[in-house]
Structure formats: C-alpha cells, structure tokens
Coordinates of N, CA and C and ligand atoms in Angstrom, one line a residue:
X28 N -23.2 5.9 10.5 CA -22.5 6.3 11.7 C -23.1 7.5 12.3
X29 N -23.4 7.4 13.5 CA -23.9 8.6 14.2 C -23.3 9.2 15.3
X30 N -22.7 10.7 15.1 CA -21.8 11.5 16.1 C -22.5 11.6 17.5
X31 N -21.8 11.0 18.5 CA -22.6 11.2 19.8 C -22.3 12.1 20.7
X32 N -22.5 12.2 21.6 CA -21.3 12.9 22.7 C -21.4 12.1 24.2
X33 N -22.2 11.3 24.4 CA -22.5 10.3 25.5 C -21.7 9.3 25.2
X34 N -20.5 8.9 25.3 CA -19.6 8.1 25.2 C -19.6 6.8 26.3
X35 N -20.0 7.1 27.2 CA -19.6 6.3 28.6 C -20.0 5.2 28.2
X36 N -21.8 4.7 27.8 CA -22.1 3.1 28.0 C -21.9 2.6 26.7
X37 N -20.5 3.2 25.9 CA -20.1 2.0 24.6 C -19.7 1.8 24.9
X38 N -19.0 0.2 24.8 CA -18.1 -0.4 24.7 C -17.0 0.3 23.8
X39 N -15.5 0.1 24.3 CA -14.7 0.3 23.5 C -14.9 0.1 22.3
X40 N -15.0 -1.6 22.5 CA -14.7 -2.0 20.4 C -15.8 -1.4 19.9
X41 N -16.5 -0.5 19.9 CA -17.8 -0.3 19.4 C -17.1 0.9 18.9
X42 N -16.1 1.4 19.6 CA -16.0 3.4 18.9 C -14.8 3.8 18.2
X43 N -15.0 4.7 17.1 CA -13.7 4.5 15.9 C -13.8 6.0 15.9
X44 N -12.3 6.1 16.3 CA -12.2 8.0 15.6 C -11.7 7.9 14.5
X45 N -12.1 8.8 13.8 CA -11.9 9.4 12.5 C -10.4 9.7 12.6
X46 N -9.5 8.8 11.8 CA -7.7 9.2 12.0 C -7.4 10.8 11.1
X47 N -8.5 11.3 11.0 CA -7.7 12.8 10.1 C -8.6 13.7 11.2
X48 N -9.7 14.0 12.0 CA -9.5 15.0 12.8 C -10.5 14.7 14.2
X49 N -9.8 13.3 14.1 CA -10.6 12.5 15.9 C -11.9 13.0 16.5
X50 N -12.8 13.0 15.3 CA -14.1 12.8 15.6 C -14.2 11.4 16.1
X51 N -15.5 11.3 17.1 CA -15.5 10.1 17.9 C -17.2 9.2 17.5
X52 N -17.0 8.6 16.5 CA -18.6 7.7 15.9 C -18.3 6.3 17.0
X53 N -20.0 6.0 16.7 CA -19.7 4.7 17.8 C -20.8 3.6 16.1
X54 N -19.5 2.5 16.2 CA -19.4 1.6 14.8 C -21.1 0.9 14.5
X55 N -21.2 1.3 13.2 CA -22.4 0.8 12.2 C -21.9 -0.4 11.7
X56 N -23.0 -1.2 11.2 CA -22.9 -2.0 10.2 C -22.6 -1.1 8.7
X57 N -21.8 -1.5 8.3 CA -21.6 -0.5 6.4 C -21.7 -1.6 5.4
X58 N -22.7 -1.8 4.5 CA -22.6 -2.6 3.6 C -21.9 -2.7 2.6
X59 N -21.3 -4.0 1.7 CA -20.5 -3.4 0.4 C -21.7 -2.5 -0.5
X60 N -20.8 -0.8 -1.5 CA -21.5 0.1 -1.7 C -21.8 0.8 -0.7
X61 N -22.1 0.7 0.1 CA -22.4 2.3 1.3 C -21.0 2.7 2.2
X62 N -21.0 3.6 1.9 CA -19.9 4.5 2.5 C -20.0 5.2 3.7
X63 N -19.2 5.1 5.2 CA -19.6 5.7 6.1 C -18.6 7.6 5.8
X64 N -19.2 8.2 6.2 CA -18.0 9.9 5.8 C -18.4 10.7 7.4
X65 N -17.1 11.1 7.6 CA -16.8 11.9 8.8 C -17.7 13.0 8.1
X66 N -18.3 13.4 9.2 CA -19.6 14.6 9.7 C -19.1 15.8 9.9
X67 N -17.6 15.8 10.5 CA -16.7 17.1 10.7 C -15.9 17.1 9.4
X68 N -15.1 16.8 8.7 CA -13.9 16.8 7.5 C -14.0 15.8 6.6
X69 N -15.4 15.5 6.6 CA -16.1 14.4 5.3 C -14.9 13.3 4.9
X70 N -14.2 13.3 5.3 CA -13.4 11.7 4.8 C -13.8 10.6 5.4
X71 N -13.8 9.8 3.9 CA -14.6 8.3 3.8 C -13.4 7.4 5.2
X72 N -14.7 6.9 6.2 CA -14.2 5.9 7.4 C -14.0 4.8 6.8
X73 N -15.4 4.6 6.4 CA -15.5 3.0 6.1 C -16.1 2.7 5.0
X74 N -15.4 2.0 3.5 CA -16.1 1.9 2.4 C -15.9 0.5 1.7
X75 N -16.6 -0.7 2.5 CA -16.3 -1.8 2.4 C -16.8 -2.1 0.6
X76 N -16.1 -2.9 0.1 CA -16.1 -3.2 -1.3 C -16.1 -4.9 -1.3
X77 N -17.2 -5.7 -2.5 CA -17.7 -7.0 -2.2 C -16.2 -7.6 -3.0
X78 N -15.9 -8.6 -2.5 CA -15.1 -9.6 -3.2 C -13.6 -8.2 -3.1
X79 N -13.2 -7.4 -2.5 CA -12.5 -7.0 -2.4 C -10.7 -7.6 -2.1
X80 N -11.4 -8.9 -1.0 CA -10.0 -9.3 -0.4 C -9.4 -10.1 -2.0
X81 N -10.2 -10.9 -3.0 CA -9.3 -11.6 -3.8 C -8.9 -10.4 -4.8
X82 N -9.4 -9.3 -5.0 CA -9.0 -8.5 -6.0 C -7.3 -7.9 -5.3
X83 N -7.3 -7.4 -4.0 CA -6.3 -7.2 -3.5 C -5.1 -8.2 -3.6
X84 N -5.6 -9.7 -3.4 CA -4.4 -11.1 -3.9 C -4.0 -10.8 -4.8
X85 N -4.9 -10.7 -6.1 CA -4.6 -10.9 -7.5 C -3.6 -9.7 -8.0
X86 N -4.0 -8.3 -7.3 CA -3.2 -7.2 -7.7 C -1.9 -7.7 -7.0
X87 N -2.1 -8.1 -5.5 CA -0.6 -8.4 -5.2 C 0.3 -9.0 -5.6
X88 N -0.3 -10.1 -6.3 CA 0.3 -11.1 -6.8 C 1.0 -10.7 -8.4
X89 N 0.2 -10.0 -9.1 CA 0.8 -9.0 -10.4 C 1.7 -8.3 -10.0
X90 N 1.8 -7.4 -9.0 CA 2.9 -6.5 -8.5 C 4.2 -7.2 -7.9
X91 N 3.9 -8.3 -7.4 CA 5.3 -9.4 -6.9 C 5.9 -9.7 -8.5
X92 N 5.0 -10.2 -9.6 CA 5.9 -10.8 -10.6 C 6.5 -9.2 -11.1
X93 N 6.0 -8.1 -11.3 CA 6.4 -7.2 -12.0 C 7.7 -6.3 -11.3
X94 N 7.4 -6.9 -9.9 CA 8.9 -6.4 -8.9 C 10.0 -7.0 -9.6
X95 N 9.7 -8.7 -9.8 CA 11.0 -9.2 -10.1 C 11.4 -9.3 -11.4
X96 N 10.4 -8.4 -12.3 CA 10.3 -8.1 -14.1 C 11.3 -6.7 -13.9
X97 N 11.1 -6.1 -13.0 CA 11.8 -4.8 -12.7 C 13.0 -4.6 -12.6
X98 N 13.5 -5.9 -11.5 CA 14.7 -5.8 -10.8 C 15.7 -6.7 -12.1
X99 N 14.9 -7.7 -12.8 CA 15.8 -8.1 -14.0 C 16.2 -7.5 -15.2
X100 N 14.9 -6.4 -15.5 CA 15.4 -6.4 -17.1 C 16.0 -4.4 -17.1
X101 N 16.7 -3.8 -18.0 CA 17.3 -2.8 -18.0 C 16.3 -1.6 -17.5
X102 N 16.5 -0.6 -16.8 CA 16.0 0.5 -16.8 C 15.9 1.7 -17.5
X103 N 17.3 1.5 -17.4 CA 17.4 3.0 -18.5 C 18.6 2.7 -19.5
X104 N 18.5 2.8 -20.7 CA 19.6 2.7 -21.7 C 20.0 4.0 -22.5
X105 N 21.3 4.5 -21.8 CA 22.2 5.8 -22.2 C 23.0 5.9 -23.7
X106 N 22.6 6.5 -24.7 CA 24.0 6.5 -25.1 C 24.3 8.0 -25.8
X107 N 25.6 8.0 -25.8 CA 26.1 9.8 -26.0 C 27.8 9.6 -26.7
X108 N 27.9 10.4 -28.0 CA 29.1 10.2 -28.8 C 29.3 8.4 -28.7
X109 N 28.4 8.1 -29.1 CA 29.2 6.9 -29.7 C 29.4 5.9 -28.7
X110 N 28.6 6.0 -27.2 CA 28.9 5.1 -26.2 C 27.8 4.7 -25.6
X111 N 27.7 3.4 -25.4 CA 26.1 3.0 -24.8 C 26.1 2.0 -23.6
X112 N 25.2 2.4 -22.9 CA 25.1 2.1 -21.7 C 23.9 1.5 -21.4
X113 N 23.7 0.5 -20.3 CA 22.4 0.2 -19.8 C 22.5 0.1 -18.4
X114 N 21.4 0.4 -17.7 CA 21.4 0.4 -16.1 C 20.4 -0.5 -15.7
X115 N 19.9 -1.4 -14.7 CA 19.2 -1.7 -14.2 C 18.9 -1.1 -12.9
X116 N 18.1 -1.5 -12.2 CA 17.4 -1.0 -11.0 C 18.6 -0.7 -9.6
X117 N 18.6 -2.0 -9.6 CA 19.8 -2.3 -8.7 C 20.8 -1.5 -8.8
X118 N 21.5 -1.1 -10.4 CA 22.7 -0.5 -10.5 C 22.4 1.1 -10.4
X119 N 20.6 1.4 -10.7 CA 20.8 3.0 -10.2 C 21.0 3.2 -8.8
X120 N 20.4 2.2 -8.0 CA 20.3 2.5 -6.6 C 21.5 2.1 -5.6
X121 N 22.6 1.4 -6.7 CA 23.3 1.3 -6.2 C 24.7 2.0 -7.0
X122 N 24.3 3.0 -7.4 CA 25.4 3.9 -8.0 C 26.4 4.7 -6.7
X123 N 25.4 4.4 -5.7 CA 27.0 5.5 -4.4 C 26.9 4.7 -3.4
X124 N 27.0 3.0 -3.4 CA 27.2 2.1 -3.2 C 28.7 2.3 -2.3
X125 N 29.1 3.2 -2.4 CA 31.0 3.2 -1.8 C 30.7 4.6 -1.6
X126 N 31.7 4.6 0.4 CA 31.8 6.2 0.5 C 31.0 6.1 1.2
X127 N 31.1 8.3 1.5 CA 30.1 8.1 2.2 C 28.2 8.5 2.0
X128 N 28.4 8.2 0.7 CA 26.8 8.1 0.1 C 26.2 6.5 0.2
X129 N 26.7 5.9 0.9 CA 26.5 4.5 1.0 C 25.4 4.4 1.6
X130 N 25.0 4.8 2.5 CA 23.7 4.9 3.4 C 22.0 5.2 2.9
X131 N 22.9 6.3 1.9 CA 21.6 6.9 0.8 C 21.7 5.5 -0.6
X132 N 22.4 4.6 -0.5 CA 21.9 3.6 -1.6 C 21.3 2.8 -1.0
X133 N 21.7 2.7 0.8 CA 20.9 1.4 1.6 C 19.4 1.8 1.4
X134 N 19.5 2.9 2.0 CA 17.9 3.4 1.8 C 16.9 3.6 0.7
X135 N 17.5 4.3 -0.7 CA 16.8 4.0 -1.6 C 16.0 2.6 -2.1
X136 N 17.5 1.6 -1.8 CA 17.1 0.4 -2.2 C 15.7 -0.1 -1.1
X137 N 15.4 0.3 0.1 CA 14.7 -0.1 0.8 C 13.8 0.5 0.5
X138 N 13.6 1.8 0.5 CA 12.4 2.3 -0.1 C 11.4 1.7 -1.4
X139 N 12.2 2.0 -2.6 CA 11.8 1.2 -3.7 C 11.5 -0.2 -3.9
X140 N 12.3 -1.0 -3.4 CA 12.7 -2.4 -3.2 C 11.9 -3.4 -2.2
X141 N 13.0 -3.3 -1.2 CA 12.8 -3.9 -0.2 C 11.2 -3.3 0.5
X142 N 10.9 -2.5 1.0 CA 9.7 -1.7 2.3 C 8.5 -3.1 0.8
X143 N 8.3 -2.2 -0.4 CA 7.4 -2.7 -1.3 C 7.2 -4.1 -1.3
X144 N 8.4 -4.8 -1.1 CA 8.0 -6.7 -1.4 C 7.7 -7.0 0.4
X145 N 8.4 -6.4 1.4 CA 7.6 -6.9 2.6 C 6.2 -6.4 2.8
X146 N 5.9 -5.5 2.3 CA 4.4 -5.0 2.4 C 3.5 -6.0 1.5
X147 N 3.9 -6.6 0.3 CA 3.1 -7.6 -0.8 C 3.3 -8.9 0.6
X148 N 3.9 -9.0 1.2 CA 4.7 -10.7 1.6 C 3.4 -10.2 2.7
X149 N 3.5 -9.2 3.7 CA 2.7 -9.0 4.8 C 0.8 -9.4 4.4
X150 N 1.0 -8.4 3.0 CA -0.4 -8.1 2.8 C -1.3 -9.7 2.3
X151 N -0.2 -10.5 1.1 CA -0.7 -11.6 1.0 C -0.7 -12.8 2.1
X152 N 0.2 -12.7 3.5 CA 0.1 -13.5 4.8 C -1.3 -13.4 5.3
X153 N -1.3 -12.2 5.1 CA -2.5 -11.5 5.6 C -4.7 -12.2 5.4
X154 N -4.6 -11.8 4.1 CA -5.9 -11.9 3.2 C -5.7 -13.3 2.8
X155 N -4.9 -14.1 2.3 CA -5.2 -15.0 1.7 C -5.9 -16.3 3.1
X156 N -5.6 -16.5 4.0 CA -6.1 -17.4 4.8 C -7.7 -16.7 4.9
X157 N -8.1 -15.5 5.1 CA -9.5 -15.1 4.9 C -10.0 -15.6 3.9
X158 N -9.8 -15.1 3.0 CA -10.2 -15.6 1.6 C -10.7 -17.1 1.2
X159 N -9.7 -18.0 1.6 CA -9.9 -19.3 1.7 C -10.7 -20.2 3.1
X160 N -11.6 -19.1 3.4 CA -12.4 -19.1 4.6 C -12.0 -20.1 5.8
X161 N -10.3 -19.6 5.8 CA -9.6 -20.3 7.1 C -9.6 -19.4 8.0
X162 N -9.0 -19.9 9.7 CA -8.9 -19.2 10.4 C -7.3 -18.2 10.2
X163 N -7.2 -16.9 10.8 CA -6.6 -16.5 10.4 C -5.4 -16.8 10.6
X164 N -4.0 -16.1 9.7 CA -3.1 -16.3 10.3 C -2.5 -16.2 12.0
X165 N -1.5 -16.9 12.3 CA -1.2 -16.4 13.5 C -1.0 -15.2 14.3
X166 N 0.0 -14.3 13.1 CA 0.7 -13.2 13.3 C -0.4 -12.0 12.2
X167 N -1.5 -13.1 12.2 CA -2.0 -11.6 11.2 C -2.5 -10.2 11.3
X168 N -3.1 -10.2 12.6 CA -3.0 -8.5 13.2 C -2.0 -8.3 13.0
X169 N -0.5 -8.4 13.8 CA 0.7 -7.8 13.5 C 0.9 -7.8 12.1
X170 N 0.8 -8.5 11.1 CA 1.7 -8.9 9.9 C 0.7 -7.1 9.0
X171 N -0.8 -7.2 9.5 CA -1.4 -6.2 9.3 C -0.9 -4.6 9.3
X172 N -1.0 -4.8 10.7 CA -0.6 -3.7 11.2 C 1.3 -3.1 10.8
X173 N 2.2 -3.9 10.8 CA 3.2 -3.6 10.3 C 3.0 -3.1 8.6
X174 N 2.6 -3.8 7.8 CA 2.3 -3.3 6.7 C 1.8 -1.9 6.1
X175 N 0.4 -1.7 7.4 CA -0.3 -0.1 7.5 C 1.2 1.1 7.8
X176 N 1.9 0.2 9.0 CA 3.0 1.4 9.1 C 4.1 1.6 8.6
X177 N 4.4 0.6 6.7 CA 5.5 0.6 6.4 C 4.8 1.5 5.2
X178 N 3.2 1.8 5.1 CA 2.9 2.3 4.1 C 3.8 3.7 3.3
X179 N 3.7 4.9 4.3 CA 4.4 6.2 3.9 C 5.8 5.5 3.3
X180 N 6.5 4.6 3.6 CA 7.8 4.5 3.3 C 7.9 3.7 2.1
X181 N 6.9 3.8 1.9 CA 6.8 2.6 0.3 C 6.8 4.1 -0.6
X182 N 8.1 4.1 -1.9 CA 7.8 5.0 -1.9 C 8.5 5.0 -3.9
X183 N 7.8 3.9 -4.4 CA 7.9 3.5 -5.5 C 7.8 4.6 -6.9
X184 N 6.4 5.3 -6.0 CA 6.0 6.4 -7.3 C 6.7 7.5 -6.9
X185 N 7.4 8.0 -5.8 CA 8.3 9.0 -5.9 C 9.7 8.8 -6.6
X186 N 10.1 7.4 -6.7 CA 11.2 7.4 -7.5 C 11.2 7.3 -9.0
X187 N 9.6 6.7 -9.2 CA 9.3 7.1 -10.9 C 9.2 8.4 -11.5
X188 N 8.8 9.0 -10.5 CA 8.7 10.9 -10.5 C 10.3 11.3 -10.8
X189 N 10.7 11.1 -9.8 CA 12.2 11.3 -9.9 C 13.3 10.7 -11.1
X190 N 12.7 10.0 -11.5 CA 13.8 9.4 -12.8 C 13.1 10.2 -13.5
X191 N 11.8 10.5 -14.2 CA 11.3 10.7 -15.5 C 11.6 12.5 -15.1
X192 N 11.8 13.1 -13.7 CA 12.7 14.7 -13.8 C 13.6 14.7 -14.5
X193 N 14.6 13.1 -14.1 CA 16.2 12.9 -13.9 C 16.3 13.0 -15.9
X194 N 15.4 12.4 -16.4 CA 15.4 12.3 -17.6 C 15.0 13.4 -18.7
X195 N 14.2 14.1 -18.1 CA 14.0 15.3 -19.0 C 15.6 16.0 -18.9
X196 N 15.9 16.3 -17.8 CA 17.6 16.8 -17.5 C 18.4 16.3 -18.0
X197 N 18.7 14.9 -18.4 CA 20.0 14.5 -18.9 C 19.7 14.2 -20.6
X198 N 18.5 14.7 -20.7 CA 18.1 14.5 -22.1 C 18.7 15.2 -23.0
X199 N 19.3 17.0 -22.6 CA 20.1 17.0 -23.4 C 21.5 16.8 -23.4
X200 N 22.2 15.9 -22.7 CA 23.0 15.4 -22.7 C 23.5 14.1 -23.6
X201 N 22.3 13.5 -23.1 CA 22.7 12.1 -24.0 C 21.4 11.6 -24.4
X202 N 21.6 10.9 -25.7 CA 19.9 10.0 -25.6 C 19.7 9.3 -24.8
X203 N 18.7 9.2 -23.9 CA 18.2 8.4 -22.7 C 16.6 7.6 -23.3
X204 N 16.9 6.7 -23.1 CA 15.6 5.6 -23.5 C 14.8 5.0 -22.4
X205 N 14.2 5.1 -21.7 CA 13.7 4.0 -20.7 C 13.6 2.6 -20.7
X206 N 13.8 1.8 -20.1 CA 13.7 0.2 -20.5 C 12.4 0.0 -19.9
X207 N 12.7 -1.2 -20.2 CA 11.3 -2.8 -19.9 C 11.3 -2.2 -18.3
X208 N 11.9 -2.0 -17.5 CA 12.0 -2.1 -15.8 C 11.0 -0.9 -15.6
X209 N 11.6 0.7 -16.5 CA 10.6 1.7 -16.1 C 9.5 1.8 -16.6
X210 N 8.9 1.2 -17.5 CA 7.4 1.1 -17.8 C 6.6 -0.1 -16.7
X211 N 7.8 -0.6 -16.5 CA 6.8 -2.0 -15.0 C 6.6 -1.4 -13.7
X212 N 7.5 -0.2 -13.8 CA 7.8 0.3 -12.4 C 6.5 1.0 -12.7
X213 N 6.2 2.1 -13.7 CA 5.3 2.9 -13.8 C 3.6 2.1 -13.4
X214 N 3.9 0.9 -14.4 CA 2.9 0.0 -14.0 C 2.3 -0.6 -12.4
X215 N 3.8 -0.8 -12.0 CA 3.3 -1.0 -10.6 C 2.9 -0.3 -9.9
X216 N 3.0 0.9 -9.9 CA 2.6 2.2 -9.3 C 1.2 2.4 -9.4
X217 N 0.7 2.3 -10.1 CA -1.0 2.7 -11.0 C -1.3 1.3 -10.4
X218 N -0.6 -0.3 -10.3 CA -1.7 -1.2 -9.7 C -1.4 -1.1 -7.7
X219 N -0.6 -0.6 -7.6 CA -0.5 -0.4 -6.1 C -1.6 1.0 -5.6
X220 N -1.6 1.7 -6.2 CA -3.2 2.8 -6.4 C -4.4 2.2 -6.6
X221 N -4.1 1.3 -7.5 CA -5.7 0.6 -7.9 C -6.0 -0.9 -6.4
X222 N -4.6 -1.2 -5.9 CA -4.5 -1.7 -4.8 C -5.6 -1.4 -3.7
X223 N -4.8 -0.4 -3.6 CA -4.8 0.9 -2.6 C -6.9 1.4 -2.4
X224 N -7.2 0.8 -3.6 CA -8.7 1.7 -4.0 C -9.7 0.5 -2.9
X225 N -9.2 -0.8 -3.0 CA -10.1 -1.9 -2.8 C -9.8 -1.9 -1.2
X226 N -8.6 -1.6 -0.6 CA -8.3 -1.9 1.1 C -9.2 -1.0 1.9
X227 N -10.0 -1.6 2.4 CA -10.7 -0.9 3.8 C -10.1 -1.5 5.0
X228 N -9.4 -0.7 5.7 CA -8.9 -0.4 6.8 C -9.7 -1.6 7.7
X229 N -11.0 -0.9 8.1 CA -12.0 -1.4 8.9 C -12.6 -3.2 8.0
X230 N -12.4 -2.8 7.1 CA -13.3 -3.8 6.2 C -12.2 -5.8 7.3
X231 N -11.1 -5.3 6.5 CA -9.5 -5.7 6.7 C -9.7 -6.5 8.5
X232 N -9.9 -5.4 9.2 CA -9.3 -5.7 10.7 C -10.9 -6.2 10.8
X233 N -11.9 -6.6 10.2 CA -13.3 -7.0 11.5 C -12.8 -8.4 10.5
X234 N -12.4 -8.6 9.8 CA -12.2 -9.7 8.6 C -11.2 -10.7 9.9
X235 N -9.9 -10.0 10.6 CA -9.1 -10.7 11.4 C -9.8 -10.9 11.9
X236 N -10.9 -10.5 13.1 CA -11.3 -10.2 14.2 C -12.2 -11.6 14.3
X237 N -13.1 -11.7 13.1 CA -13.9 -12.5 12.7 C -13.3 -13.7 12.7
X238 N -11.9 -14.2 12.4 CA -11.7 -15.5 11.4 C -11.2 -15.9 12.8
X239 N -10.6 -14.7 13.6 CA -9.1 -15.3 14.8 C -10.5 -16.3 15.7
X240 N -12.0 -15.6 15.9 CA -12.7 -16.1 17.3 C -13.6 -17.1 16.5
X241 N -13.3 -17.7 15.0 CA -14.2 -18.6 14.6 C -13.5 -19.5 14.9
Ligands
ZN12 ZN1 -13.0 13.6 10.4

C-alpha cells in the first residue's frame, strides 16, 4: 500500500482508511503472508491468511459445542460449614433476576451468552457459503457487518476475569471449586482469540464482494 495525497482519479472502492488514525491508502493486492501496516501508527490493515475461512468454521463451530458444554454443566461449586452448593451459568447470571437488579441479569446474560452465539450464528452464515465456493449468502454483508458491531459487546473474557477476582475474594469464605462450565468458558475465550487471529476484515468483505457478482 502506498500513501498518496492525489485522491481525486481513485475510484472509491479502491481507497481504505486506516480505522485507528484515517490515514488514506488507495487498495493493493496483499498475498496470504504479506502484511499491509499503516505508514502513520503502524497497525496491520490487511493480513490475509491461506485457508483462513475454514479455520474460522472449525473454531466456530468448537466454541458453539463449548457454549452449550457451558450453559449445561456446573460452574462453580461452593461449600462452607457443612453446606454445598453448585451454580451454573445461567444461575450466576441470573442471581438478581427479581427487583430492581433485573435489567443487570438481562444484560449480563446477553453479554456472555446471548451477543456470543449470535456472533458464531452470524459469522458461520457468513464464511461457510464461501468456503463451499457458493455464491454468497443473501444477507451476508449485513449478517457480516452486524457481527463486526456486536464485537466490543461480546464480552466473555471479562466475565472470566471477573469470576476468577470473585473467587480469590470469597475464597476465604468458603471453599470455592470451579466446575466443567469455567474451564470451557476459559477455553472459549483463548479459541475466540485464536478466532480472532485468522479474521481479516478486508480478507472477509472482498471474499463477499467476489462470491455476491460471481
Ligand atoms: Zn494508521
């Protein structure tokens, strides 16, 4: 990519600002392995990766079974003088379920829960018709683009952060164990990162762009 300042005879689809400090490049070919990097604040534009789209299925499709490995088996098992307890997912996030903390269970549960399985449901609508070198889906810009803006709100690994605080704290309270749910959660966290490593933005939208006008 080369910084210009003669803007006028590109074409639009030709020119990509840099989303962290709207430098203005007018678009290269990037092969898988070569990395295009902003010239002003060095962050990687475009870092297409080969065979990328099925690694993204395959992770998504691990993170869907490990969502519903999560939501079934215990999270945390309490016990203190002689009394034991187990919680699942559901039951932390819905501990102020009544009242007026009810709003703050709606939302956790979306955060952790819910935003995470529509983003897997979006992302595999998405890639899998490429992959299977069909034309794209219908809604797959949108299905795309909704998923890019549900990203900040996915917010899985701040609630893993947040229990394993919650748990040094209540540790001396009671013995606290983690279950089967918080090691899958921790798990899905690390494959939604390792997710996260293969998606090029750019790689993604020329992939629609390509399939919608074949
Ligand atoms: Zn930049």
């Amino acid at each position: 990519m080369r910084a210009r300042h003669e803007w006028a005879d590109v074409p639009l689809e030709q020119l990509r600002a840099c989303p962290h400090c709207d430098a203005l490049y007018r678009l290269t070919e990037v092969r898988p392995r070569e990395r295009a990097q902003c010239r002003r604040c060095h962050s990687v534009l475009i870092a297409p990766r080969r065979g990328a789209f099925v690694r993204i299925i395959a992770l998504a499709l691990a993170s869907a079974v490990l969502l519903v490995i999560a939501l079934l088996t215990p999270f945390l098992d309490l016990s203190a003088a002689g009394m034991h307890s187990d919680a699942s997912i559901l039951d932390a996030t819905m501990a102020f379920s009544e009242g007026v903390l009810a709003p703050l269970s709606l939302a956790c549960a979306a955060f952790i829960i819910v935003i995470p399985a529509i983003r897997l449901a979006l992302t595999l609508y998405t890639l899998v018709p490429l992959v299977r070198g069909r034309p794209a889906a219908r809604h797959a810009a949108d299905a795309f683009r909704l998923a890019e803006r549900l990203r900040p709100w996915s917010m899985a690994e701040i609630f893993v952060i947040g229990v394993a605080v919650a748990l040094v704290k209540v540790s001396g309270l009671a013995s606290v164990t983690p279950g089967v749910a918080f090691w899958t959660f921790a798990i899905l966290v690390i494959i939604s990162l390792w997710q996260d490593s293969y998606m090029d933005r750019e790689q993604i939208w020329s992939a629609i762009d390509r399939a919608r006008s074949a």
